[in-house]
Amino acid sequence: MYKLTLDGNLLHNSDYDDYVVVNPVLKLAANKLATLTFTIYDNNPQYNNIRKLKSKIAVYRDNEIIALVRPVKSKLNFQGGIDYTCEDCLARLNDIKCRPGYFRGTQAEYITAMLNKFMKEYAAQFEPEHMNRTMQLGDAFLGVRELQAALTRVGYGEIIGSTGIDGYYGTSTKNAEEAFEADNNLTVNGVFDLGTDHPVLMQLLESYPLTPPDIIFSAGSMPRSGSSTKLFTNLEYLGYWDLLQKNVVDAYGGYLIPSYTENTITLDYKGDANLTLNEQKIRFGENLSDLFLETDADKTFSVVVPVGADTYAQIPIGTTVVIPYKLNDNGIDYIESKAGIELYGRREVVYNVGDTYDYDVIKARGQAYLDANAIKLKEKLSLSVYDLKYANINMDYLSFLDKVEVISVIHGITQTYPLTEMQITLNQPTASKITLGAETYTLTDKITSNQNDTNTRFSGINARVYNLENPDNSEEES
């Protein structure tokens, strides 16, 4: 059902005795980097092959990759096993810092531009080094290996001699280079100078296939993006993932949703309305055993300060300028909810309404944002759920960032939520935990617990899951 691969090779599959890791747990959360933890022992053939930051571990559910991670931390335990902590390969977007600048466009255009900019910088490290350097006696880098291979292919391997293709520009490589220069009526100096005098060698070198980046990042579907242009700024040298979080998700909401292959990550940008409705329903007493409600007022606000186009994009860094957006004759630049102030006090939030200078439009969009979002408490609904797919029922898995309908008469709930967090125990998926998130008050003061009733009504599902995991016992009982 679940398996792990390491750089394309099997790392974990519970159907095999040797290729197993202990307690693999995958955690997924909306707009955050996935994490995977596990312990590996030396009986696993991949024990010595895991490289921090370089290796790619793919998490498969059946034939679909649901996460692609890289090892970042390890700890040797007393039993000789190594405990690994891995992070989403999306973290590579933070390995390179985006230089300060401005971009004007839609959210989709901005995300695409930032991923393209990152890939240009990221891919540069994979280009052959001979494209960038002169090579001469004493050099030692990848380009020298490529030059030695080219000289060997055109008949100068014997001069290079026993040292062979080792990446060091020693005397034998210099002698081979000088012989090639003499035979081709070139200046004999033993220096390879980027092909200006070496057309034959340069043609050979350019015929070498470029080493592709180990992961290709690209933009996918972006239905959450509007059509209005906005100004996106970066003055902080942020990594590209942090920059997208700040300038897209934090500013305009929605979800950056990755999809994976062994060598690619595609980012979609979607809102709640664009998420897929899962056919599986969560019903208390059937596949729902308990639920807990967490209410968070951290992002609750009662006042919005709407801003439009930034006319000061060229102001030098470090200069403070108050942009004179005034929404009425009294010089007020905000819109407030009196009911919200009475409930929670004065809590301001700045809202970018888009690339417009029209104060009436700025005010109208700000008012609409206030009416739709002010004084809401963010609620997270944590559930203990059986995914009926594991009980061999013919339906879809509960998948990360699907929309799921929750039905519990005893709690007064019939509502659809996005599945914003999952904790999957790969060796025991029926013990997985999911969290549904929403900005609503619907459930406040309605959540209760009735575990005895649940345990009774759960017996049928428990039996089916047990029999699925223990077929021998099932046959004996029958």
CSV table of C-alpha atoms in Angstrom, one decimal:
chain,number,residue,atom,x,y,z
A,1,MET,CA,0.0,0.0,0.0
A,2,TYR,CA,2.8,2.4,1.0
A,3,LYS,CA,6.4,2.2,0.0
A,4,LEU,CA,9.5,4.4,-0.1
A,5,THR,CA,12.1,4.7,-2.7
A,6,LEU,CA,15.6,6.2,-2.3
A,7,ASP,CA,16.9,7.9,-5.5
A,8,GLY,CA,14.7,5.7,-7.5
A,9,ASN,CA,15.6,2.4,-5.7
A,10,LEU,CA,13.5,0.6,-3.2
A,11,LEU,CA,14.0,1.7,0.4
A,12,HIS,CA,10.9,0.4,2.2
A,13,ASN,CA,8.1,-2.1,1.4
A,14,SER,CA,6.5,-4.0,4.2
A,15,ASP,CA,6.1,-7.0,1.8
A,16,TYR,CA,9.9,-7.6,1.9
A,17,ASP,CA,11.9,-8.7,4.9
A,18,ASP,CA,15.1,-6.7,4.2
A,19,TYR,CA,13.7,-3.5,2.6
A,20,VAL,CA,11.9,-2.1,5.6
A,21,VAL,CA,12.3,0.9,7.9
A,22,VAL,CA,10.8,1.2,11.3
A,23,ASN,CA,8.0,3.6,12.3
A,24,PRO,CA,7.8,5.7,9.1
A,25,VAL,CA,5.5,8.7,9.7
A,26,LEU,CA,4.6,11.3,7.1
A,27,LYS,CA,3.1,14.6,8.1
A,28,LEU,CA,1.4,16.9,5.6
A,29,ALA,CA,0.1,20.4,6.3
A,30,ALA,CA,-1.4,23.1,4.1
A,31,ASN,CA,1.2,25.6,2.9
A,32,LYS,CA,3.9,23.9,4.9
A,33,LEU,CA,6.8,21.6,4.1
A,34,ALA,CA,6.0,17.9,4.5
A,35,THR,CA,8.1,15.9,6.9
A,36,LEU,CA,9.0,12.2,7.0
A,37,THR,CA,10.6,10.4,10.0
A,38,PHE,CA,11.8,6.8,10.2
A,39,THR,CA,14.5,4.5,11.6
A,40,ILE,CA,16.7,2.3,9.4
A,41,TYR,CA,18.9,-0.6,10.5
A,42,ASP,CA,22.0,-2.1,8.9
A,43,ASN,CA,20.1,-5.1,7.5
A,44,ASN,CA,18.4,-2.8,5.0
A,45,PRO,CA,20.6,-2.7,1.8
A,46,GLN,CA,20.1,1.1,1.6
A,47,TYR,CA,21.6,1.7,5.1
A,48,ASN,CA,24.7,3.4,3.8
A,49,ASN,CA,23.3,5.1,0.8
A,50,ILE,CA,21.3,7.9,2.3
A,51,ARG,CA,22.9,11.3,1.7
A,52,LYS,CA,21.8,14.4,3.6
A,53,LEU,CA,20.2,17.1,1.4
A,54,LYS,CA,21.2,15.2,-1.8
A,55,SER,CA,19.1,12.0,-1.6
A,56,LYS,CA,15.5,12.1,-2.7
A,57,ILE,CA,13.0,9.8,-0.9
A,58,ALA,CA,9.6,9.3,-2.6
A,59,VAL,CA,6.6,8.3,-0.6
A,60,TYR,CA,4.2,6.1,-2.7
A,61,ARG,CA,0.6,5.3,-1.9
A,62,ASP,CA,-0.1,2.5,-4.3
A,63,ASN,CA,1.4,3.9,-7.6
A,64,GLU,CA,1.1,7.6,-6.7
A,65,ILE,CA,3.8,9.7,-5.2
A,66,ILE,CA,2.3,11.8,-2.4
A,67,ALA,CA,5.5,13.3,-1.1
A,68,LEU,CA,9.1,13.8,-2.2
A,69,VAL,CA,11.5,14.6,0.7
A,70,ARG,CA,15.2,14.9,1.4
A,71,PRO,CA,17.1,13.8,4.6
A,72,VAL,CA,18.2,16.7,6.8
A,73,LYS,CA,19.0,15.2,10.2
A,74,SER,CA,20.1,11.8,11.6
A,75,LYS,CA,20.7,10.3,15.0
A,76,LEU,CA,22.4,7.0,15.8
A,77,ASN,CA,20.4,5.2,18.5
A,78,PHE,CA,21.7,2.6,21.0
A,79,GLN,CA,20.4,-0.3,19.0
A,80,GLY,CA,22.5,0.7,16.0
A,81,GLY,CA,19.7,2.1,14.0
A,82,ILE,CA,19.7,5.6,12.5
A,83,ASP,CA,16.7,7.9,13.1
A,84,TYR,CA,16.2,10.2,10.1
A,85,THR,CA,14.2,13.4,9.8
A,86,CYS,CA,13.4,14.4,6.2
A,87,GLU,CA,11.9,17.6,4.8
A,88,ASP,CA,9.9,18.3,1.7
A,89,CYS,CA,12.1,18.8,-1.4
A,90,LEU,CA,10.1,22.0,-1.8
A,91,ALA,CA,12.7,23.3,0.7
A,92,ARG,CA,15.2,23.5,-2.2
A,93,LEU,CA,13.3,26.6,-3.2
A,94,ASN,CA,14.8,28.2,0.0
A,95,ASP,CA,18.3,27.0,-0.8
A,96,ILE,CA,18.7,30.0,-3.1
A,97,LYS,CA,17.8,33.5,-1.9
A,98,CYS,CA,15.8,35.8,-4.3
A,99,ARG,CA,17.5,39.1,-4.7
A,100,PRO,CA,15.5,42.3,-3.9
A,101,GLY,CA,13.1,43.5,-6.6
A,102,TYR,CA,9.6,44.2,-7.8
A,103,PHE,CA,7.2,42.3,-10.0
A,104,ARG,CA,3.8,43.5,-11.4
A,105,GLY,CA,1.3,41.0,-12.6
A,106,THR,CA,-1.3,38.4,-11.4
A,107,GLN,CA,-0.7,35.8,-8.7
A,108,ALA,CA,-0.3,33.2,-11.5
A,109,GLU,CA,2.2,35.3,-13.4
A,110,TYR,CA,4.2,36.0,-10.2
A,111,ILE,CA,4.3,32.3,-9.2
A,112,THR,CA,5.4,31.3,-12.6
A,113,ALA,CA,8.0,34.0,-12.9
A,114,MET,CA,9.5,33.1,-9.5
A,115,LEU,CA,9.7,29.4,-10.2
A,116,ASN,CA,11.3,30.1,-13.6
A,117,LYS,CA,13.8,32.5,-12.0
A,118,PHE,CA,14.6,29.9,-9.4
A,119,MET,CA,15.1,27.2,-12.0
A,120,LYS,CA,17.5,29.4,-14.0
A,121,GLU,CA,19.7,29.9,-10.9
A,122,TYR,CA,19.3,26.3,-9.6
A,123,ALA,CA,20.1,24.7,-13.0
A,124,ALA,CA,23.3,26.7,-13.4
A,125,GLN,CA,25.1,24.4,-10.9
A,126,PHE,CA,24.4,21.4,-13.3
A,127,GLU,CA,26.0,23.0,-16.4
A,128,PRO,CA,29.3,21.5,-17.6
A,129,GLU,CA,32.1,23.5,-16.2
A,130,HIS,CA,34.0,23.6,-19.5
A,131,MET,CA,31.4,26.1,-20.6
A,132,ASN,CA,32.6,28.6,-18.1
A,133,ARG,CA,36.4,28.3,-17.6
A,134,THR,CA,39.8,28.2,-19.3
A,135,MET,CA,41.6,25.0,-18.3
A,136,GLN,CA,45.4,24.7,-17.7
A,137,LEU,CA,48.1,23.0,-15.7
A,138,GLY,CA,47.1,22.6,-12.1
A,139,ASP,CA,43.3,22.9,-12.5
A,140,ALA,CA,41.1,20.3,-10.8
A,141,PHE,CA,37.4,20.4,-11.4
A,142,LEU,CA,34.6,18.6,-13.4
A,143,GLY,CA,35.5,20.4,-16.6
A,144,VAL,CA,38.9,18.8,-16.7
A,145,ARG,CA,37.3,15.4,-16.7
A,146,GLU,CA,35.2,16.4,-19.6
A,147,LEU,CA,38.2,17.7,-21.5
A,148,GLN,CA,40.2,14.6,-20.8
A,149,ALA,CA,37.3,12.5,-22.1
A,150,ALA,CA,37.2,14.6,-25.3
A,151,LEU,CA,40.9,14.3,-25.9
A,152,THR,CA,40.7,10.5,-25.4
A,153,ARG,CA,37.9,10.3,-27.9
A,154,VAL,CA,39.9,12.0,-30.6
A,155,GLY,CA,43.0,9.8,-30.1
A,156,TYR,CA,45.1,11.3,-27.3
A,157,GLY,CA,44.3,8.8,-24.6
A,158,GLU,CA,47.7,7.2,-24.7
A,159,ILE,CA,49.4,10.5,-23.9
A,160,ILE,CA,47.1,11.2,-21.0
A,161,GLY,CA,48.4,7.8,-19.8
A,162,SER,CA,47.7,5.7,-16.7
A,163,THR,CA,46.2,8.6,-14.7
A,164,GLY,CA,43.3,8.5,-17.1
A,165,ILE,CA,40.2,10.7,-16.7
A,166,ASP,CA,40.7,11.9,-13.2
A,167,GLY,CA,39.7,15.6,-13.3
A,168,TYR,CA,43.3,16.8,-12.6
A,169,TYR,CA,45.0,18.9,-15.3
A,170,GLY,CA,48.5,17.4,-14.8
A,171,THR,CA,51.5,17.2,-17.0
A,172,SER,CA,50.1,14.3,-19.1
A,173,THR,CA,46.9,16.2,-19.8
A,174,LYS,CA,49.0,19.2,-20.7
A,175,ASN,CA,51.1,17.1,-23.1
A,176,ALA,CA,47.9,15.7,-24.7
A,177,GLU,CA,46.5,19.2,-25.1
A,178,GLU,CA,49.8,20.4,-26.7
A,179,ALA,CA,49.8,17.4,-29.1
A,180,PHE,CA,46.3,18.2,-30.2
A,181,GLU,CA,47.2,21.9,-30.7
A,182,ALA,CA,50.2,21.0,-32.8
A,183,ASP,CA,48.3,18.5,-35.0
A,184,ASN,CA,45.6,21.1,-35.7
A,185,ASN,CA,47.9,24.1,-36.4
A,186,LEU,CA,46.9,25.9,-33.2
A,187,THR,CA,49.1,27.9,-30.8
A,188,VAL,CA,50.9,25.3,-28.8
A,189,ASN,CA,50.6,26.4,-25.1
A,190,GLY,CA,48.8,23.5,-23.4
A,191,VAL,CA,45.9,25.7,-22.4
A,192,PHE,CA,42.3,25.0,-23.4
A,193,ASP,CA,40.7,28.4,-23.8
A,194,LEU,CA,36.9,27.9,-24.1
A,195,GLY,CA,37.0,26.8,-27.7
A,196,THR,CA,38.0,29.9,-29.5
A,197,ASP,CA,41.0,28.1,-31.0
A,198,HIS,CA,39.7,24.5,-30.4
A,199,PRO,CA,36.6,24.0,-32.6
A,200,VAL,CA,37.1,20.2,-32.8
A,201,LEU,CA,37.3,19.8,-29.0
A,202,MET,CA,34.6,22.3,-28.4
A,203,GLN,CA,32.2,20.5,-30.7
A,204,LEU,CA,32.9,17.3,-28.8
A,205,LEU,CA,32.4,19.0,-25.4
A,206,GLU,CA,29.1,20.6,-26.6
A,207,SER,CA,27.9,17.2,-27.8
A,208,TYR,CA,28.0,15.9,-24.2
A,209,PRO,CA,24.4,15.9,-22.9
A,210,LEU,CA,23.9,18.4,-20.2
A,211,THR,CA,23.3,16.9,-16.7
A,212,PRO,CA,19.7,17.9,-16.0
A,213,PRO,CA,18.8,19.3,-12.6
A,214,ASP,CA,17.8,16.5,-10.3
A,215,ILE,CA,14.4,18.2,-9.7
A,216,ILE,CA,12.4,20.4,-12.1
A,217,PHE,CA,10.1,22.9,-10.5
A,218,SER,CA,7.2,24.3,-12.5
A,219,ALA,CA,3.9,26.1,-12.2
A,220,GLY,CA,0.7,24.2,-12.8
A,221,SER,CA,-3.0,25.0,-12.5
A,222,MET,CA,-3.8,28.3,-10.8
A,223,PRO,CA,-7.6,28.8,-10.6
A,224,ARG,CA,-7.2,30.8,-7.3
A,225,SER,CA,-5.3,33.6,-9.2
A,226,GLY,CA,-7.4,36.6,-10.1
A,227,SER,CA,-7.0,38.6,-13.3
A,228,SER,CA,-6.1,41.9,-11.7
A,229,THR,CA,-2.5,42.9,-11.6
A,230,LYS,CA,-0.7,43.5,-8.3
A,231,LEU,CA,2.7,44.7,-7.2
A,232,PHE,CA,4.8,42.1,-5.5
A,233,THR,CA,7.9,43.3,-3.6
A,234,ASN,CA,10.9,41.5,-2.2
A,235,LEU,CA,13.3,43.5,0.0
A,236,GLU,CA,14.4,40.8,2.4
A,237,TYR,CA,16.5,38.3,0.5
A,238,LEU,CA,14.0,35.6,1.2
A,239,GLY,CA,14.2,32.0,-0.2
A,240,TYR,CA,11.7,31.4,-3.0
A,241,TRP,CA,9.4,29.2,-1.0
A,242,ASP,CA,9.2,31.8,1.8
A,243,LEU,CA,8.7,34.5,-0.7
A,244,LEU,CA,5.7,32.7,-2.3
A,245,GLN,CA,4.3,32.1,1.1
A,246,LYS,CA,4.6,35.8,2.1
A,247,ASN,CA,3.5,37.5,-1.2
A,248,VAL,CA,0.9,35.0,-2.3
A,249,VAL,CA,-0.6,32.8,0.5
A,250,ASP,CA,-0.3,35.3,3.4
A,251,ALA,CA,-1.4,38.2,1.3
A,252,TYR,CA,-4.3,36.6,-0.8
A,253,GLY,CA,-5.1,33.3,0.8
A,254,GLY,CA,-5.4,30.0,-0.9
A,255,TYR,CA,-3.2,26.9,-1.1
A,256,LEU,CA,0.1,26.2,-2.9
A,257,ILE,CA,-0.4,22.5,-3.6
A,258,PRO,CA,2.6,20.4,-4.9
A,259,SER,CA,2.3,17.3,-7.0
A,260,TYR,CA,5.3,15.0,-7.5
A,261,THR,CA,7.1,12.6,-9.7
A,262,GLU,CA,10.6,11.2,-8.9
A,263,ASN,CA,12.2,14.2,-10.6
A,264,THR,CA,9.6,17.0,-10.8
A,265,ILE,CA,7.5,19.1,-8.5
A,266,THR,CA,4.6,21.1,-9.9
A,267,LEU,CA,2.9,23.8,-7.8
A,268,ASP,CA,-0.8,24.5,-8.2
A,269,TYR,CA,-2.5,27.5,-6.6
A,270,LYS,CA,-6.1,26.9,-5.5
A,271,GLY,CA,-8.7,28.2,-3.2
A,272,ASP,CA,-11.3,26.3,-1.2
A,273,ALA,CA,-13.8,26.5,-4.1
A,274,ASN,CA,-11.2,24.8,-6.4
A,275,LEU,CA,-10.5,21.8,-4.2
A,276,THR,CA,-11.8,18.3,-5.1
A,277,LEU,CA,-14.8,17.0,-3.2
A,278,ASN,CA,-14.0,13.5,-1.9
A,279,GLU,CA,-16.7,11.0,-2.4
A,280,GLN,CA,-16.1,9.5,1.0
A,281,LYS,CA,-18.1,11.1,3.8
A,282,ILE,CA,-17.0,11.2,7.5
A,283,ARG,CA,-19.9,10.1,9.7
A,284,PHE,CA,-19.7,9.9,13.5
A,285,GLY,CA,-20.1,6.3,14.6
A,286,GLU,CA,-19.1,4.8,11.2
A,287,ASN,CA,-15.6,6.1,10.2
A,288,LEU,CA,-15.3,8.9,12.8
A,289,SER,CA,-14.4,7.9,16.3
A,290,ASP,CA,-13.7,11.3,18.0
A,291,LEU,CA,-13.2,14.9,17.2
A,292,PHE,CA,-11.6,18.0,18.8
A,293,LEU,CA,-12.1,21.6,18.0
A,294,GLU,CA,-9.2,24.1,18.2
A,295,THR,CA,-10.2,27.8,18.0
A,296,ASP,CA,-7.6,30.4,17.1
A,297,ALA,CA,-8.1,34.2,17.3
A,298,ASP,CA,-4.6,35.1,16.2
A,299,LYS,CA,-5.6,36.4,12.8
A,300,THR,CA,-9.0,37.8,13.8
A,301,PHE,CA,-9.4,41.5,12.8
A,302,SER,CA,-11.9,44.2,13.2
A,303,VAL,CA,-10.4,47.0,11.0
A,304,VAL,CA,-9.0,46.8,7.5
A,305,VAL,CA,-6.6,49.3,5.9
A,306,PRO,CA,-7.1,48.8,2.1
A,307,VAL,CA,-4.3,49.8,-0.2
A,308,GLY,CA,-4.1,49.9,-4.0
A,309,ALA,CA,-1.3,50.5,-6.5
A,310,ASP,CA,2.1,51.4,-5.1
A,311,THR,CA,3.2,54.7,-6.7
A,312,TYR,CA,6.4,54.6,-4.7
A,313,ALA,CA,8.1,51.5,-6.1
A,314,GLN,CA,11.3,53.3,-6.9
A,315,ILE,CA,11.8,54.9,-3.4
A,316,PRO,CA,15.3,53.9,-2.1
A,317,ILE,CA,15.4,51.1,0.5
A,318,GLY,CA,15.4,52.6,4.0
A,319,THR,CA,13.2,55.6,3.1
A,320,THR,CA,9.9,55.8,4.9
A,321,VAL,CA,7.0,57.4,3.0
A,322,VAL,CA,3.3,57.5,4.1
A,323,ILE,CA,1.2,56.7,1.1
A,324,PRO,CA,-1.8,59.2,1.2
A,325,TYR,CA,-4.7,56.8,0.8
A,326,LYS,CA,-7.6,58.7,2.5
A,327,LEU,CA,-11.0,57.1,2.2
A,328,ASN,CA,-13.0,60.2,3.3
A,329,ASP,CA,-12.7,63.9,4.0
A,330,ASN,CA,-11.6,63.3,7.6
A,331,GLY,CA,-8.3,61.8,6.4
A,332,ILE,CA,-9.3,58.3,7.6
A,333,ASP,CA,-7.5,55.5,5.7
A,334,TYR,CA,-9.3,52.5,7.3
A,335,ILE,CA,-12.7,50.7,7.4
A,336,GLU,CA,-13.9,49.3,10.7
A,337,SER,CA,-16.4,46.9,12.1
A,338,LYS,CA,-18.0,48.3,15.2
A,339,ALA,CA,-19.3,44.9,16.2
A,340,GLY,CA,-15.8,43.4,15.8
A,341,ILE,CA,-14.2,46.2,17.9
A,342,GLU,CA,-16.7,45.6,20.6
A,343,LEU,CA,-16.0,41.8,20.6
A,344,TYR,CA,-12.2,41.7,20.2
A,345,GLY,CA,-10.9,45.3,20.4
A,346,ARG,CA,-9.2,47.2,17.6
A,347,ARG,CA,-7.2,44.8,15.4
A,348,GLU,CA,-6.0,46.1,12.1
A,349,VAL,CA,-5.0,44.2,9.0
A,350,VAL,CA,-3.7,45.6,5.7
A,351,TYR,CA,-5.4,44.4,2.5
A,352,ASN,CA,-4.0,44.9,-1.0
A,353,VAL,CA,-7.0,45.3,-3.2
A,354,GLY,CA,-5.1,45.2,-6.5
A,355,ASP,CA,-3.4,47.5,-9.0
A,356,THR,CA,-5.8,50.4,-8.9
A,357,TYR,CA,-5.5,54.1,-7.9
A,358,ASP,CA,-9.2,54.7,-7.8
A,359,TYR,CA,-10.1,55.5,-4.1
A,360,ASP,CA,-13.8,54.5,-4.6
A,361,VAL,CA,-12.7,51.1,-5.9
A,362,ILE,CA,-10.2,50.7,-3.1
A,363,LYS,CA,-12.8,51.5,-0.5
A,364,ALA,CA,-15.4,49.2,-2.1
A,365,ARG,CA,-13.0,46.3,-2.2
A,366,GLY,CA,-11.8,46.9,1.3
A,367,GLN,CA,-15.4,47.0,2.6
A,368,ALA,CA,-16.2,43.7,0.8
A,369,TYR,CA,-13.1,42.1,2.4
A,370,LEU,CA,-14.0,43.4,5.8
A,371,ASP,CA,-17.6,42.1,5.4
A,372,ALA,CA,-16.5,38.6,4.3
A,373,ASN,CA,-13.6,38.0,6.7
A,374,ALA,CA,-13.7,40.2,9.8
A,375,ILE,CA,-14.2,38.8,13.3
A,376,LYS,CA,-14.0,35.2,12.2
A,377,LEU,CA,-12.2,32.8,14.4
A,378,LYS,CA,-10.1,30.2,12.6
A,379,GLU,CA,-11.2,26.7,13.6
A,380,LYS,CA,-9.3,23.5,13.2
A,381,LEU,CA,-11.2,20.3,13.5
A,382,SER,CA,-9.0,17.3,14.5
A,383,LEU,CA,-10.5,13.9,13.8
A,384,SER,CA,-9.8,10.3,14.6
A,385,VAL,CA,-10.9,8.7,11.4
A,386,TYR,CA,-10.8,5.3,9.6
A,387,ASP,CA,-10.3,5.8,5.9
A,388,LEU,CA,-12.8,3.3,4.5
A,389,LYS,CA,-10.5,2.6,1.6
A,390,TYR,CA,-8.3,0.6,4.0
A,391,ALA,CA,-11.3,-1.6,4.9
A,392,ASN,CA,-11.4,-2.7,1.2
A,393,ILE,CA,-14.3,-0.5,0.4
A,394,ASN,CA,-14.5,0.6,-3.2
A,395,MET,CA,-14.0,4.4,-2.9
A,396,ASP,CA,-11.3,7.0,-3.1
A,397,TYR,CA,-8.7,7.5,-0.4
A,398,LEU,CA,-9.1,10.5,1.9
A,399,SER,CA,-6.4,12.7,0.2
A,400,PHE,CA,-4.6,15.8,1.4
A,401,LEU,CA,-6.4,19.0,0.6
A,402,ASP,CA,-9.5,17.3,-0.6
A,403,LYS,CA,-12.9,18.7,0.6
A,404,VAL,CA,-14.6,16.3,2.9
A,405,GLU,CA,-18.1,16.3,4.2
A,406,VAL,CA,-18.4,15.7,8.0
A,407,ILE,CA,-21.8,14.5,9.3
A,408,SER,CA,-22.5,14.0,13.0
A,409,VAL,CA,-26.0,14.4,14.2
A,410,ILE,CA,-24.9,14.1,17.8
A,411,HIS,CA,-22.7,17.2,17.4
A,412,GLY,CA,-25.0,19.1,15.2
A,413,ILE,CA,-22.6,19.0,12.2
A,414,THR,CA,-23.2,18.7,8.5
A,415,GLN,CA,-20.5,20.7,6.8
A,416,THR,CA,-17.7,20.4,4.2
A,417,TYR,CA,-14.1,21.2,5.2
A,418,PRO,CA,-10.7,21.1,3.4
A,419,LEU,CA,-8.4,18.4,4.7
A,420,THR,CA,-5.6,20.6,5.8
A,421,GLU,CA,-3.4,18.2,7.8
A,422,MET,CA,-2.6,14.5,7.7
A,423,GLN,CA,-0.4,12.3,9.8
A,424,ILE,CA,0.1,9.0,8.1
A,425,THR,CA,1.7,6.0,9.9
A,426,LEU,CA,2.8,4.2,6.8
A,427,ASN,CA,3.1,0.8,8.5
A,428,GLN,CA,-0.4,1.2,10.2
A,429,PRO,CA,-2.4,3.6,8.0
A,430,THR,CA,-5.6,2.9,9.9
A,431,ALA,CA,-4.0,4.8,12.8
A,432,SER,CA,-3.6,7.9,10.7
A,433,LYS,CA,-4.9,11.3,11.9
A,434,ILE,CA,-6.4,14.0,9.8
A,435,THR,CA,-7.3,17.7,10.5
A,436,LEU,CA,-10.0,19.7,8.8
A,437,GLY,CA,-9.6,23.5,8.8
A,438,ALA,CA,-12.1,26.3,8.2
A,439,GLU,CA,-12.7,29.9,9.1
A,440,THR,CA,-16.1,29.7,10.6
A,441,TYR,CA,-17.9,29.7,13.9
A,442,THR,CA,-20.3,27.0,13.0
A,443,LEU,CA,-19.0,24.4,15.4
A,444,THR,CA,-18.3,26.7,18.4
A,445,ASP,CA,-19.8,25.3,21.6
A,446,LYS,CA,-21.4,22.4,19.8
A,447,ILE,CA,-18.6,19.8,20.1
A,448,THR,CA,-19.1,17.1,22.7
A,449,SER,CA,-17.8,13.5,23.0
A,450,ASN,CA,-19.7,10.3,23.2
A,451,GLN,CA,-17.0,7.6,23.0
A,452,ASN,CA,-19.1,4.7,24.4
A,453,ASP,CA,-21.7,5.1,21.7
A,454,THR,CA,-18.9,5.3,19.1
A,455,ASN,CA,-17.1,2.2,20.3
A,456,THR,CA,-20.3,0.2,19.9
A,457,ARG,CA,-21.1,1.5,16.4
A,458,PHE,CA,-17.5,1.0,15.3
A,459,SER,CA,-17.4,-2.7,15.9
A,460,GLY,CA,-18.3,-3.6,12.3
A,461,ILE,CA,-15.6,-1.4,10.8
A,462,ASN,CA,-13.0,-2.6,13.4
A,463,ALA,CA,-13.7,-6.2,12.4
A,464,ARG,CA,-13.3,-5.5,8.7
A,465,VAL,CA,-10.0,-3.7,9.2
A,466,TYR,CA,-8.7,-6.4,11.5
A,467,ASN,CA,-9.7,-9.2,9.0
A,468,LEU,CA,-8.0,-7.2,6.2
A,469,GLU,CA,-4.7,-7.0,8.1
A,470,ASN,CA,-4.9,-10.6,9.5
A,471,PRO,CA,-6.4,-12.8,6.7
A,472,ASP,CA,-5.3,-16.0,8.5
A,473,ASN,CA,-7.3,-15.2,11.6
A,474,SER,CA,-10.2,-14.2,9.4
A,475,GLU,CA,-10.3,-17.6,7.7
A,476,GLU,CA,-10.1,-19.4,11.0
A,477,GLU,CA,-13.0,-17.4,12.4
A,478,SER,CA,-15.1,-18.1,9.4
